[in-house]
PDB file of C-alpha atoms in Angstrom:
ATOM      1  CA  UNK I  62       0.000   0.000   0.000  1.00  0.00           C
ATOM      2  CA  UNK I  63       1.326   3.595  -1.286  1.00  0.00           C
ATOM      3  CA  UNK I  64       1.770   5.772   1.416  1.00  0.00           C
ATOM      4  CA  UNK I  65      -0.694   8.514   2.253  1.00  0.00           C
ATOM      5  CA  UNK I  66      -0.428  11.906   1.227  1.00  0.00           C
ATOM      6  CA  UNK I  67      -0.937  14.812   3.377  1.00  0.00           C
ATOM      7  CA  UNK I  68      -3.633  16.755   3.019  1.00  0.00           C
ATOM      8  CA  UNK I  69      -3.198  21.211   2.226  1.00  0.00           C
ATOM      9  CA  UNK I  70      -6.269  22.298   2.228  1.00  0.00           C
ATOM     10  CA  UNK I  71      -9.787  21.392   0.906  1.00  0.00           C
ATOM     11  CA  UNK I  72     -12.498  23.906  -0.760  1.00  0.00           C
ATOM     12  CA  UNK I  73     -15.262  24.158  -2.891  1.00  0.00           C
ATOM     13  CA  UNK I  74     -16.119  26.082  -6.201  1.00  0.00           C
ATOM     14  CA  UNK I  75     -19.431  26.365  -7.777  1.00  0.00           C
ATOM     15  CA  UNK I  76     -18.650  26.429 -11.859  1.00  0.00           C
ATOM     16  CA  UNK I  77     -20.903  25.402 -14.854  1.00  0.00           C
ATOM     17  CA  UNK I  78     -20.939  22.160 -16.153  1.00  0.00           C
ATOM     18  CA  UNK I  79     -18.455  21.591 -18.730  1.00  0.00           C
ATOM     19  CA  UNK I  80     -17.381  25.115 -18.874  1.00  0.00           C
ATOM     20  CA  UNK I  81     -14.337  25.491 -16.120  1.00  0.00           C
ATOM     21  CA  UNK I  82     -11.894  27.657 -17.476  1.00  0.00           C
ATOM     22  CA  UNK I  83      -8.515  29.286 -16.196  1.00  0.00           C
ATOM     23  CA  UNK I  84      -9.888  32.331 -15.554  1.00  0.00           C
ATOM     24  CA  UNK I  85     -11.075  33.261 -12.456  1.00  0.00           C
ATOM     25  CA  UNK I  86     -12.793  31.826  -9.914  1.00  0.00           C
ATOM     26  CA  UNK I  87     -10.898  28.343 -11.280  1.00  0.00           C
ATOM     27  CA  UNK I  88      -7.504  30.020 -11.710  1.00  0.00           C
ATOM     28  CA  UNK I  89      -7.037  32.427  -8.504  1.00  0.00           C
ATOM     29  CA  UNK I  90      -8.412  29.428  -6.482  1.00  0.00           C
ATOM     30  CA  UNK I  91      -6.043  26.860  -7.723  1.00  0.00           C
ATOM     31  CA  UNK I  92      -3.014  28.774  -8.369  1.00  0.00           C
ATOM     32  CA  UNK I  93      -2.247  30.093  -5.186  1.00  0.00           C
ATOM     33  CA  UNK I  94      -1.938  26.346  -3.909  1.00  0.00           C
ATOM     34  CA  UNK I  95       0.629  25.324  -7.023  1.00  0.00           C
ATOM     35  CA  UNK I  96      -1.999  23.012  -8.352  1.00  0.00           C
ATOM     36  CA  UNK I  97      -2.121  22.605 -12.446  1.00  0.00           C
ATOM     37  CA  UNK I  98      -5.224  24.527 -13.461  1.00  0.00           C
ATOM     38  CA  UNK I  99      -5.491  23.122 -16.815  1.00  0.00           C
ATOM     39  CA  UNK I 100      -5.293  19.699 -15.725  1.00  0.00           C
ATOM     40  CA  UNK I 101      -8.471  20.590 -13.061  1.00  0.00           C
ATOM     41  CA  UNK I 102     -10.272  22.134 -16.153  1.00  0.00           C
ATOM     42  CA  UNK I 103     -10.473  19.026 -18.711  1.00  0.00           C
ATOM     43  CA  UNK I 104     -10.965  16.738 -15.819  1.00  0.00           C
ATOM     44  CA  UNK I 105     -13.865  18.890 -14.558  1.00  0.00           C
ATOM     45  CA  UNK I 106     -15.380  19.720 -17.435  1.00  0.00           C
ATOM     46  CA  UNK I 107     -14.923  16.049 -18.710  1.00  0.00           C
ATOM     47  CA  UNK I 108     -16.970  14.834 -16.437  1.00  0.00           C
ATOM     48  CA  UNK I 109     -19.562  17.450 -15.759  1.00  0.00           C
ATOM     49  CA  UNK I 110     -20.112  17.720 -19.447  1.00  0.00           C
ATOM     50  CA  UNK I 111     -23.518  15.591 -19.558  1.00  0.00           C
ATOM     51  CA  UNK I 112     -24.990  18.340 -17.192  1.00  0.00           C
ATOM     52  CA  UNK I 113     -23.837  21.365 -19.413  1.00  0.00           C
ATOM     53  CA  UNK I 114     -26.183  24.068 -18.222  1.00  0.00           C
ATOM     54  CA  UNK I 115     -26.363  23.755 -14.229  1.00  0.00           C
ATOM     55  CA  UNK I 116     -24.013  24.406 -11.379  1.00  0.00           C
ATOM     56  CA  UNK I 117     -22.466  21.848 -10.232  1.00  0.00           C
ATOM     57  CA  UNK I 118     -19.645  21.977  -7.349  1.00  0.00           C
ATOM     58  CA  UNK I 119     -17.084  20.503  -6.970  1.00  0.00           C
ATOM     59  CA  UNK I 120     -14.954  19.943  -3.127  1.00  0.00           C
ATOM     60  CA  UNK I 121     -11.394  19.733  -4.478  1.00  0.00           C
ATOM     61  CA  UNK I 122      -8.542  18.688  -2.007  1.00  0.00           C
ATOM     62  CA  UNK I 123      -4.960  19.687  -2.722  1.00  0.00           C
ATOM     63  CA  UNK I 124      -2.439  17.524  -1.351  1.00  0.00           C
ATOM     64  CA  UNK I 125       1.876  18.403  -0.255  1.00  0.00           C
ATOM     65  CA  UNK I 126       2.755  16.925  -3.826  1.00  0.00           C
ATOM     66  CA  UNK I 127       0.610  19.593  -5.404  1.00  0.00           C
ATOM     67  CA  UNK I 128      -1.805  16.837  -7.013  1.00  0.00           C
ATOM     68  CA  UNK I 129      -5.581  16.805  -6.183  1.00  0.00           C
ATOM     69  CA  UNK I 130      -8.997  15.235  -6.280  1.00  0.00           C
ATOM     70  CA  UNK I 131     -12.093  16.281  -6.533  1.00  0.00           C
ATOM     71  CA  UNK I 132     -15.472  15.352  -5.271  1.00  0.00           C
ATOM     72  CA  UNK I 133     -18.801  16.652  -7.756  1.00  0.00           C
ATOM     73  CA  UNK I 134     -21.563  17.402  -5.465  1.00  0.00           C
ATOM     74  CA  UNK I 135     -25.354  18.086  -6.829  1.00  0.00           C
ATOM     75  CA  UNK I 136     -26.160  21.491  -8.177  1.00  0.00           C
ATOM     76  CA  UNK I 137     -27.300  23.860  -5.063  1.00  0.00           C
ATOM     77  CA  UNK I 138     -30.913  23.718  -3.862  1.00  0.00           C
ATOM     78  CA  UNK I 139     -31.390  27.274  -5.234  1.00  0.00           C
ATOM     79  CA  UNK I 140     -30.697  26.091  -8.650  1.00  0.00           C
ATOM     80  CA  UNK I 141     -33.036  23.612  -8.880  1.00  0.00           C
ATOM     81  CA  UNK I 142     -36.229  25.432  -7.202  1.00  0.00           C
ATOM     82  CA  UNK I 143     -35.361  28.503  -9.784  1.00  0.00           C
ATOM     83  CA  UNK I 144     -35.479  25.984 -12.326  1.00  0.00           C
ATOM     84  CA  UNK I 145     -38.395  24.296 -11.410  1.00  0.00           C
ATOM     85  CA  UNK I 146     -40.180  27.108 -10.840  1.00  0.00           C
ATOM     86  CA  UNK I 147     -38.960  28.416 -13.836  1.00  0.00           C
ATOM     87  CA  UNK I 148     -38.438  32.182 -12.686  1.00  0.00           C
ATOM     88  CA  UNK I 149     -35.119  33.881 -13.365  1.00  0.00           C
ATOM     89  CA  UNK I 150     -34.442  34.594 -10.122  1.00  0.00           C
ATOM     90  CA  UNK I 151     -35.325  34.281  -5.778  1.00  0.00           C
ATOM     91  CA  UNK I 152     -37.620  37.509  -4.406  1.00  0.00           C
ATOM     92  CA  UNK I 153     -35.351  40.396  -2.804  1.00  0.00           C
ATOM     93  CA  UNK I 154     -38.341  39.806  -0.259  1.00  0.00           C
ATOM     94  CA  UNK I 155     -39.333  36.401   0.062  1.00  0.00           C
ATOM     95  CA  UNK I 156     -42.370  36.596   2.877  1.00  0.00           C
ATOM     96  CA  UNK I 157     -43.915  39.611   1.070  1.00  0.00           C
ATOM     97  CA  UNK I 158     -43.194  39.344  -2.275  1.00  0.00           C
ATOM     98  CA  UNK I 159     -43.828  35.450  -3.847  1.00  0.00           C
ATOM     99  CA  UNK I 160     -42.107  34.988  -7.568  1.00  0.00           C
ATOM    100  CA  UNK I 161     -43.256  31.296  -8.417  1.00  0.00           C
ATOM    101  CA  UNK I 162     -44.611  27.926  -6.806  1.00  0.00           C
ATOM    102  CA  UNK I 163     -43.455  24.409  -7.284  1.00  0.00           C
ATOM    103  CA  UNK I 164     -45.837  21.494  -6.493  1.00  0.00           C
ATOM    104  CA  UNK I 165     -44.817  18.608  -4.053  1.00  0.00           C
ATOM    105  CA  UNK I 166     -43.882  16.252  -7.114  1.00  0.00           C
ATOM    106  CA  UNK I 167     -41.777  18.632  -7.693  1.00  0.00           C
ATOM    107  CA  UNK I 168     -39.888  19.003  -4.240  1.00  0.00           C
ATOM    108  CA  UNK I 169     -39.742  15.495  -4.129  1.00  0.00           C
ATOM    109  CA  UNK I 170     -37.814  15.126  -7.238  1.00  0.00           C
ATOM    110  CA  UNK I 171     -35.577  17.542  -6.062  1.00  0.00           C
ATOM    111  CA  UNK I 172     -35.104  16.420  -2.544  1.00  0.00           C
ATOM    112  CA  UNK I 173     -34.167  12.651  -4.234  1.00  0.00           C
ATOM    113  CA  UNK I 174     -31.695  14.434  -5.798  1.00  0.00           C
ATOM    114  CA  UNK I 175     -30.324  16.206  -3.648  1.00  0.00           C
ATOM    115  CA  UNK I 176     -30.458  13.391  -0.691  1.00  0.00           C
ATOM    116  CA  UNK I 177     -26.619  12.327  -0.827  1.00  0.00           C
ATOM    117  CA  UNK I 178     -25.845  16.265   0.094  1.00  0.00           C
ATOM    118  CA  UNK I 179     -28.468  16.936   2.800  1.00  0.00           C
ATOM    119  CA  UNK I 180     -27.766  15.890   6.365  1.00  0.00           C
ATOM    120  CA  UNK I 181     -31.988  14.062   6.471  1.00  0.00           C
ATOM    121  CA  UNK I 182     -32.156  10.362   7.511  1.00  0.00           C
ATOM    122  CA  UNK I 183     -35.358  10.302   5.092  1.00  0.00           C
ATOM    123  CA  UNK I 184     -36.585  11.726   1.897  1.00  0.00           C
ATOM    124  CA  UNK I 185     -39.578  13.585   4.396  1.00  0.00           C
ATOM    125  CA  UNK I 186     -37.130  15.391   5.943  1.00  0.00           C
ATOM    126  CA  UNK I 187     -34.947  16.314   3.068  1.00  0.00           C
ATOM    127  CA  UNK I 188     -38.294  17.320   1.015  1.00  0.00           C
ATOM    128  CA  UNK I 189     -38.866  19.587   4.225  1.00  0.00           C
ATOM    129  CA  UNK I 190     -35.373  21.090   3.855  1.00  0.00           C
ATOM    130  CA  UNK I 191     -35.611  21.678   0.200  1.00  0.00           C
ATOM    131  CA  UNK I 192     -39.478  23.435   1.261  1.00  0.00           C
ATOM    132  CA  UNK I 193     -37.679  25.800   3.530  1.00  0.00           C
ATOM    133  CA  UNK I 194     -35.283  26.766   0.802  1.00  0.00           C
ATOM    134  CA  UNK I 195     -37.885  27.249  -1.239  1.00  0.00           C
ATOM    135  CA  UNK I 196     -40.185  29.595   1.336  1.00  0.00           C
ATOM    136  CA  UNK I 197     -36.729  31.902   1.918  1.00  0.00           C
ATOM    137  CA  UNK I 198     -36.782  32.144  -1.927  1.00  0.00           C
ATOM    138  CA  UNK I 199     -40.158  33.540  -1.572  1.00  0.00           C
ATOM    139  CA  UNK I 200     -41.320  30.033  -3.718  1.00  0.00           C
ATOM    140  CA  UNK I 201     -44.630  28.769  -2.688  1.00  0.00           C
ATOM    141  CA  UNK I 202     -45.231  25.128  -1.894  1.00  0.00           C
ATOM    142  CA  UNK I 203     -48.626  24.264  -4.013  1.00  0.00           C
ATOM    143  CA  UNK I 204     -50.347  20.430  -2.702  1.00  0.00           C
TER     144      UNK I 204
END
């Protein structure tokens, strides 16, 4: 067994799918911990590339060496409901001012989805996280 390798520092970026480039957010990010940017980019975009379109992140940890991994997580919550909902964007303020409703098939799509990210033991509770997003968004929940 290879010996481990220690561990610099871990962080997340939120980029499009399949469209990481050098510039920044990618390249500030990655460059100040020695880590080749271009070799992040085609192995980001390479696999994000069937999802073109949303956010997805991705947790990268940079190791001594200057190599890395990366985790891709599911796009953000935000995303989704906006998309759903299909509005362009959340209400400036959300318990006055409602911009769109999603229906419970709906959340519950989204919650599956989202259920390897959310700290719920059962897709109830995640569909009651994803509701709460939705209510600060000033998105109604429509039965």
């Amino acid at each position: 067994m290879p010996p481990k390798k220690k561990l610099v520092k871990t962080f997340t970026l939120q980029l499009k799918a399949g469209q990481a480039t050098p510039a920044p957010p990618v390249g500030p990010a990655l460059g100040q911990h020695g880590v080749n940017i271009m070799e992040f980019c085609k192995a980001y975009n390479a696999q994000t590339e069937s999802q073109r379109g949303d956010i997805v992140p991705a947790q990268i940890s940079v190791y001594e060496d200057r190599t890395f991994t990366f985790i891709l997580k599911t796009p953000p919550a935000a995303r989704l409901l906006i998309k759903a909902a299909g509005v362009p964007k959340g209400s400036g303020v959300p318990h006055t001012t409602k911009v769109g409703s999603v229906t419970r098939a709906q959340l519950r799509e989204i919650a599956e989805k989202k259920m390897s990210d959310l700290n719920a033991n059962d897709i109830e509770m995640a569909e009651r996280i994803i509701a709460g997003t939705a209510r600060s968004m000033g998105i109604t929940v429509k039965d």
